[in-house]
Short mmCIF file of C-alpha atoms in Angstrom, two decimals:
data_model
loop_
_atom_site.label_atom_id
_atom_site.label_comp_id
_atom_site.label_asym_id
_atom_site.label_seq_id
_atom_site.Cartn_x
_atom_site.Cartn_y
_atom_site.Cartn_z
CA MET A 21 -29.32 28.13 -21.05
CA GLN A 22 -31.36 30.71 -19.20
CA ALA A 23 -32.61 28.08 -16.72
CA GLU A 24 -29.05 26.93 -16.04
CA THR A 25 -27.90 30.50 -15.40
CA ILE A 26 -30.66 31.01 -12.88
CA LEU A 27 -29.84 27.76 -11.11
CA THR A 28 -26.12 28.44 -10.87
CA ASP A 29 -26.71 31.54 -8.79
CA ALA A 30 -29.82 30.26 -7.04
CA LEU A 31 -28.15 30.09 -3.65
CA ARG A 32 -25.65 32.93 -3.75
CA PRO A 33 -25.17 36.09 -5.76
CA LEU A 34 -22.93 35.63 -8.81
CA SER A 35 -22.15 37.89 -11.75
CA ASP A 36 -22.10 36.66 -15.34
CA ILE A 37 -18.34 36.10 -15.29
CA GLN A 38 -18.56 34.17 -12.00
CA ILE A 39 -21.28 31.96 -13.45
CA GLU A 40 -19.16 31.32 -16.54
CA GLN A 41 -16.12 30.47 -14.40
CA THR A 42 -18.21 28.17 -12.23
CA ARG A 43 -19.55 26.17 -15.18
CA GLU A 44 -16.07 25.96 -16.69
CA PHE A 45 -14.64 24.67 -13.40
CA ILE A 46 -17.33 22.02 -13.05
CA ASP A 47 -16.83 20.88 -16.65
CA SER A 48 -13.15 20.40 -15.83
CA LEU A 49 -14.01 18.28 -12.80
CA GLU A 50 -16.23 15.99 -14.84
CA GLN A 51 -13.64 15.34 -17.54
CA GLY A 52 -12.21 11.87 -17.30
CA SER A 53 -13.58 11.05 -13.88
CA GLN A 54 -14.66 7.49 -13.16
CA THR A 55 -17.17 6.37 -10.56
CA TYR A 56 -15.79 5.57 -7.15
CA TRP A 57 -16.99 1.99 -7.58
CA ASP A 58 -14.85 1.56 -10.68
CA MET A 59 -11.79 3.22 -9.16
CA VAL A 60 -11.49 0.92 -6.15
CA GLU A 61 -10.91 -2.84 -5.90
CA ILE A 62 -11.25 -4.85 -2.68
CA GLY A 63 -7.78 -5.25 -1.18
CA ASP A 64 -6.46 -1.94 -2.53
CA GLU A 65 -4.00 -0.48 -0.03
CA LEU A 66 -2.91 3.13 -0.25
CA SER A 67 -0.98 5.46 2.02
CA ARG A 68 -0.09 9.15 2.07
CA ASP A 69 1.60 11.47 4.53
CA LEU A 70 -0.15 14.66 5.62
CA HIS A 71 1.61 17.53 7.39
CA ILE A 72 -1.05 19.02 9.64
CA THR A 73 0.05 22.63 9.61
CA PRO A 74 -1.47 25.32 11.83
CA GLU A 75 -3.03 26.92 8.75
CA LEU A 76 -4.65 23.64 7.67
CA VAL A 77 -6.30 23.31 11.07
CA ILE A 78 -7.58 26.89 10.88
CA LEU A 79 -9.03 26.25 7.40
CA TYR A 80 -10.84 23.18 8.71
CA ALA A 81 -12.12 24.76 11.93
CA ASP A 82 -13.22 28.05 10.40
CA ALA A 83 -15.50 26.36 7.87
CA VAL A 84 -17.35 24.51 10.63
CA GLU A 85 -17.25 27.58 12.87
CA ASP A 86 -15.47 25.78 15.68
CA PHE A 87 -13.51 28.43 17.53
CA ASN A 88 -12.09 26.28 20.32
CA PRO A 89 -8.72 27.91 21.23
CA TRP A 90 -7.15 24.48 21.74
CA TYR A 91 -6.87 24.22 17.94
CA GLU A 92 -5.09 27.54 17.45
CA ALA A 93 -1.40 27.39 16.57
CA TRP A 94 -1.99 30.31 14.21
CA LYS A 95 -3.61 33.62 15.04
CA MET A 96 -4.11 36.68 12.91
CA ASN A 97 -1.46 39.34 13.58
CA THR A 98 0.63 37.01 15.77
CA TRP A 99 0.74 34.16 13.17
CA HIS A 100 2.52 31.03 14.39
CA ILE A 101 2.16 30.33 18.10
CA LYS A 102 2.62 27.24 20.27
CA GLY A 103 -1.00 27.31 21.36
CA GLU A 104 -2.51 25.91 24.51
CA SER A 105 -4.53 22.81 25.31
CA PRO A 106 -4.74 20.30 28.17
CA PHE A 107 -1.98 18.40 26.34
CA GLY A 108 0.44 21.34 26.15
CA GLY A 109 0.46 22.99 22.72
CA ALA A 110 -2.36 23.19 20.21
CA ILE A 111 -4.04 19.97 19.13
CA VAL A 112 -6.02 18.85 16.09
CA PRO A 113 -9.86 18.65 16.23
CA PRO A 114 -10.93 15.06 17.00
CA VAL A 115 -12.23 14.08 13.56
CA LEU A 116 -10.11 16.33 11.32
CA VAL A 117 -8.04 13.47 9.93
CA SER A 118 -11.23 11.64 8.96
CA HIS A 119 -11.93 14.38 6.43
CA PHE A 120 -8.59 13.79 4.69
CA VAL A 121 -9.04 10.03 4.36
CA LEU A 122 -10.98 10.70 1.18
CA SER A 123 -7.75 11.85 -0.46
CA VAL A 124 -6.15 8.47 0.25
CA GLN A 125 -8.97 6.04 -0.57
CA PHE A 126 -8.36 6.10 -4.31
CA ASP A 127 -5.56 6.97 -6.70
CA HIS A 128 -5.43 10.72 -6.13
CA THR A 129 -3.44 11.30 -9.30
CA LYS A 130 -6.62 10.49 -11.26
CA PRO A 131 -9.61 12.86 -11.51
CA PHE A 132 -11.77 12.77 -8.38
CA ALA A 133 -14.90 10.60 -8.55
CA ILE A 134 -17.35 13.48 -8.29
CA GLY A 135 -20.86 12.53 -7.28
CA SER A 136 -19.80 10.11 -4.53
CA ILE A 137 -21.21 10.63 -1.02
CA HIS A 138 -19.79 9.71 2.38
CA THR A 139 -22.45 7.78 4.33
CA PHE A 140 -20.92 6.26 7.49
CA HIS A 141 -17.90 6.29 9.77
CA ASP A 142 -16.89 4.39 12.90
CA SER A 143 -13.94 6.32 14.27
CA GLU A 144 -11.64 5.63 17.21
CA ILE A 145 -9.83 8.70 18.48
CA LEU A 146 -6.90 6.99 20.16
CA ALA A 147 -4.57 9.86 21.08
CA PRO A 148 -4.42 13.65 20.64
CA ILE A 149 -2.58 14.82 17.51
CA PRO A 150 -0.34 17.84 18.05
CA VAL A 151 -0.68 20.58 15.47
CA GLY A 152 2.43 20.41 13.28
CA ALA A 153 2.62 16.61 13.26
CA THR A 154 3.04 14.69 10.04
CA VAL A 155 0.70 11.73 9.97
CA ARG A 156 0.54 8.70 7.70
CA ILE A 157 -2.99 7.90 6.55
CA ALA A 158 -3.18 4.27 5.43
CA THR A 159 -6.33 2.82 3.86
CA ARG A 160 -7.42 -0.64 2.77
CA ALA A 161 -10.53 -1.34 0.72
CA THR A 162 -12.32 -4.15 2.56
CA ASP A 163 -15.67 -4.44 0.81
CA LYS A 164 -17.81 -3.37 -2.12
CA TYR A 165 -21.49 -4.06 -1.72
CA GLU A 166 -24.92 -3.14 -3.03
CA LYS A 167 -27.83 -2.28 -0.79
CA ARG A 168 -31.28 -1.19 -1.94
CA GLY A 169 -29.95 -0.59 -5.44
CA ARG A 170 -27.07 1.58 -4.29
CA ARG A 171 -23.34 0.82 -4.48
CA TYR A 172 -21.02 1.27 -1.50
CA VAL A 173 -17.28 0.92 -0.95
CA ARG A 174 -15.93 0.23 2.56
CA HIS A 175 -12.43 1.10 3.79
CA GLU A 176 -10.43 0.53 6.96
CA VAL A 177 -8.15 3.37 7.95
CA ASN A 178 -5.21 3.85 10.30
CA VAL A 179 -3.50 7.14 11.09
CA THR A 180 -0.05 7.13 12.71
CA ASP A 181 2.70 9.62 13.43
CA VAL A 182 5.41 9.45 10.79
CA GLU A 183 8.19 10.33 13.27
CA ASN A 184 7.35 8.36 16.40
CA GLY A 185 4.77 5.81 15.25
CA THR A 186 2.03 6.92 17.65
CA HIS A 187 -1.27 5.37 16.58
CA TYR A 188 -3.65 8.34 16.61
CA PHE A 189 -6.80 7.22 14.83
CA ARG A 190 -8.58 4.18 13.39
CA GLU A 191 -11.72 4.19 11.26
CA THR A 192 -14.13 2.14 9.17
CA ARG A 193 -16.01 4.20 6.59
CA ASP A 194 -18.42 3.80 3.69
CA ILE A 195 -18.73 5.82 0.52
CA LEU A 196 -21.80 5.71 -1.72
CA SER A 197 -20.74 5.61 -5.37
CA LEU A 198 -22.65 6.77 -8.42
CA MET B 20 -18.04 33.81 33.46
CA SER B 21 -15.05 32.98 31.22
CA ARG B 22 -15.19 30.49 28.36
CA THR B 23 -13.17 28.06 30.46
CA ASP B 24 -15.56 28.40 33.40
CA VAL B 25 -18.56 27.81 31.13
CA LEU B 26 -16.99 24.70 29.62
CA ASN B 27 -15.90 23.38 33.01
CA SER B 28 -19.49 23.67 34.19
CA LEU B 29 -20.59 21.44 31.28
CA LEU B 30 -18.02 18.67 31.80
CA VAL B 31 -19.38 15.17 32.24
CA THR B 32 -18.09 13.64 35.49
CA ARG B 33 -18.29 10.24 37.15
CA ASP B 34 -21.54 11.44 38.76
CA THR B 35 -23.29 12.49 35.55
CA PRO B 36 -26.43 10.32 35.28
CA VAL B 37 -27.82 8.27 32.43
CA GLY B 38 -30.35 10.45 30.63
CA TYR B 39 -28.24 13.60 30.93
CA LYS B 40 -28.73 15.85 27.89
CA LEU B 41 -25.78 17.54 26.23
CA GLN B 42 -26.18 21.18 25.28
CA SER B 43 -26.89 21.63 21.59
CA ILE B 44 -24.77 23.29 18.92
CA LYS B 45 -26.61 25.14 16.16
CA LYS B 46 -25.13 25.84 12.71
CA LYS B 47 -26.37 26.92 9.30
CA ALA B 48 -25.39 25.01 6.15
CA VAL B 49 -23.88 28.02 4.38
CA ILE B 50 -23.22 27.41 0.70
CA GLN B 51 -19.97 29.41 0.73
CA LEU B 52 -18.55 27.23 3.51
CA MET B 53 -19.85 24.01 1.94
CA GLY B 54 -18.02 24.88 -1.28
CA SER B 55 -14.75 26.03 0.27
CA ARG B 56 -11.58 24.45 -1.08
CA LEU B 57 -10.81 22.36 1.97
CA TRP B 58 -14.37 21.07 2.39
CA GLY B 59 -16.35 20.48 -0.76
CA ARG B 60 -15.13 22.36 -3.80
CA PHE B 61 -13.72 19.20 -5.41
CA ASN B 62 -17.25 17.74 -5.55
CA PRO B 63 -19.94 20.06 -6.98
CA ASN B 64 -22.66 18.03 -5.25
CA HIS B 65 -21.62 20.06 -2.21
CA TRP B 66 -22.10 23.53 -3.66
CA ASP B 67 -23.51 23.69 -7.21
CA PRO B 68 -27.30 23.49 -7.59
CA VAL B 69 -27.05 22.60 -11.29
CA TYR B 70 -24.74 19.63 -10.79
CA ALA B 71 -26.59 18.51 -7.66
CA ALA B 72 -29.83 18.35 -9.67
CA THR B 73 -28.19 16.04 -12.23
CA THR B 74 -27.47 13.52 -9.46
CA GLY B 75 -31.01 13.66 -8.14
CA LEU B 76 -30.49 16.07 -5.26
CA SER B 77 -32.95 18.89 -4.61
CA ALA B 78 -30.08 21.16 -3.52
CA PRO B 79 -26.35 20.93 -2.81
CA ILE B 80 -25.59 18.87 0.29
CA GLN B 81 -23.06 19.38 3.03
CA THR B 82 -20.19 16.93 3.30
CA GLY B 83 -21.04 14.46 6.04
CA GLU B 84 -17.82 15.35 7.82
CA MET B 85 -19.17 18.83 8.53
CA SER B 86 -22.02 17.26 10.55
CA SER B 87 -19.52 15.03 12.31
CA ALA B 88 -17.44 18.11 13.17
CA TYR B 89 -20.53 19.79 14.69
CA LEU B 90 -21.24 16.72 16.79
CA ALA B 91 -17.58 16.49 17.82
CA GLU B 92 -17.68 20.13 18.93
CA MET B 93 -20.62 19.36 21.20
CA CYS B 94 -18.82 16.35 22.62
CA VAL B 95 -15.59 18.28 23.27
CA ASN B 96 -17.65 20.86 25.16
CA HIS B 97 -18.88 18.11 27.48
CA PHE B 98 -15.95 15.70 27.66
CA GLY B 99 -13.01 18.09 27.26
CA ALA B 100 -9.61 16.41 27.01
CA GLN B 101 -11.19 12.99 27.47
CA MET B 102 -12.62 13.25 23.93
CA PHE B 103 -9.08 13.00 22.52
CA SER B 104 -7.92 9.71 24.05
CA ASN B 105 -9.46 6.29 23.57
CA ALA B 106 -12.79 7.75 22.43
CA ARG B 107 -15.05 6.40 19.72
CA MET B 108 -17.47 8.24 17.47
CA VAL B 109 -19.87 6.48 15.12
CA CYS B 110 -22.00 8.46 12.67
CA LYS B 111 -24.42 7.41 9.97
CA TYR B 112 -25.60 10.07 7.55
CA VAL B 113 -29.25 9.06 7.25
CA ALA B 114 -30.40 12.10 5.28
CA SER B 115 -28.68 14.85 3.38
CA THR B 116 -28.12 18.25 4.94
CA LEU B 117 -29.23 20.72 2.30
CA ALA B 118 -27.84 24.19 1.69
CA ASN B 119 -29.36 26.81 3.98
CA GLU B 120 -30.76 24.34 6.49
CA VAL B 121 -30.16 25.11 10.15
CA ILE B 122 -28.74 22.09 11.93
CA VAL B 123 -29.02 21.44 15.66
CA THR B 124 -26.98 18.76 17.44
CA HIS B 125 -28.23 16.65 20.34
CA GLY B 126 -26.80 14.13 22.76
CA VAL B 127 -28.20 12.02 25.59
CA VAL B 128 -26.20 9.76 27.91
CA ARG B 129 -27.45 6.24 27.19
CA GLU B 130 -25.17 4.15 29.40
CA LYS B 131 -22.20 4.33 31.78
CA THR B 132 -20.12 1.22 32.25
CA PRO B 133 -17.69 0.98 35.21
CA LYS B 134 -14.09 1.11 34.03
CA GLY B 135 -11.02 1.61 36.22
CA ASN B 136 -11.70 4.43 38.66
CA GLY B 137 -14.47 5.87 36.50
CA PHE B 138 -16.86 4.98 33.72
CA ARG B 139 -17.00 4.55 29.97
CA PHE B 140 -19.91 6.70 28.88
CA THR B 141 -22.03 5.91 25.84
CA VAL B 142 -23.93 8.89 24.48
CA ASP B 143 -26.47 8.80 21.68
CA ILE B 144 -25.83 11.71 19.35
CA TRP B 145 -27.73 13.08 16.39
CA SER B 146 -28.29 16.19 14.34
CA GLU B 147 -31.54 17.39 12.86
CA ASN B 148 -32.94 20.33 10.97
CA GLU B 149 -35.40 22.81 12.42
CA ALA B 150 -38.31 20.64 11.32
CA GLY B 151 -36.94 17.85 13.52
CA GLU B 152 -35.85 15.67 10.59
CA LYS B 153 -32.81 13.62 11.58
CA LYS B 154 -29.76 14.01 9.36
CA THR B 155 -26.98 12.22 11.23
CA VAL B 156 -27.37 9.58 13.94
CA GLY B 157 -24.80 7.73 15.99
CA TRP B 158 -23.10 7.49 19.32
CA VAL B 159 -19.87 8.30 21.12
CA GLU B 160 -18.01 6.34 23.78
CA VAL B 161 -15.72 8.27 26.12
CA ASP B 162 -13.78 7.34 29.25
CA VAL B 163 -14.44 9.62 32.24
CA GLY B 164 -12.27 9.50 35.36
CA VAL B 165 -10.76 6.18 34.35
#
C-alpha cells in the first residue's frame, strides 16, 4: 500500500485525499472494460456528430501549447469572437478531428478500452474546418492483425460537414490493443 | 518584428530547396496536460504511474496525438494556410513519449514535385527527446503555389 501511494504521486504533488480520489477514479475506469481487440469486429461502421465549439478548440490547443491566433474564436474577457485566419473566421487546428476519432471507433456507450495505444495515422487534411462547424466522423474497421506478438486494429475515417457535406478530412489509423 | 512577420519569413515558397530544414518546436511532456480531460484522462496509461506500470510502461506516456499536434504546429509555421487544404500528414509513433521528457520536432524537405504553377512538397518530419531518441516519424505533403 505504501509503495502504491508513493507511485501515485511520483510525478506530481498530491495530498492523501487526492491520491484516494485518483485510485477510486481509476478503479471505476477498469470496471467492465473490454480490450479494444474484443470490442471491434472487421466491417464495423460507426458514426457520430461533433460540434466543434470555440471552447473545445481552446481546450485542445491549450494542452499542446499551440497559441496560433487562427484557432481563437474564444478569448478570455471578450469570450465568443469571430476570429481571424486566412480563410476568414477562426479555423480548427489541422489534426484536431483526428483526436476525436477515438470516440467513434468503438461503441462509446460501453466502458473505454483502457490500456490501448494509438500507433499510426495517415491523415489527409482536405479543407479547413471553420470553428463552430458540426462534423460527422464516420469510421469503418478494416483490419485486425497481429505483428511481433502485438494486436492491432485498423480503421478508415471520413470527416464531413453535417450541413453542407464538405469533405474535410480522411484518415487511416491503427490502435494497439492489450 | 510582429508574429505575422516572423511567420511570413518562415513560409516555404516555390523557391525553397530540397534539404531545407524547418525550425523546431520544443515542448515538455507535462503530466498535468497529459492527464487533462480532453487529452488523456480516460486512459490512465497517459497520466497514472501505477496503472502505467501494470501495462509494462516505465512511466505514463503522452497520447500520440499530442506529438502529431506538435509536428502540425511546426508545419503550419512553415506552410501557413496551405497546410489546411489538400495536405497529408503521416505519423508513426515508434517509441513512447514519457512524462517529463522534452520533445523537439524536426523537418527536412525531402522532395518537391512540380504541380500546377507550383510544387507539392514532401517533408520528412520527426520528434525526438533531448537524448536524440526518435519518438514519432513520418512525413507531410503540402501544395505550395499550385
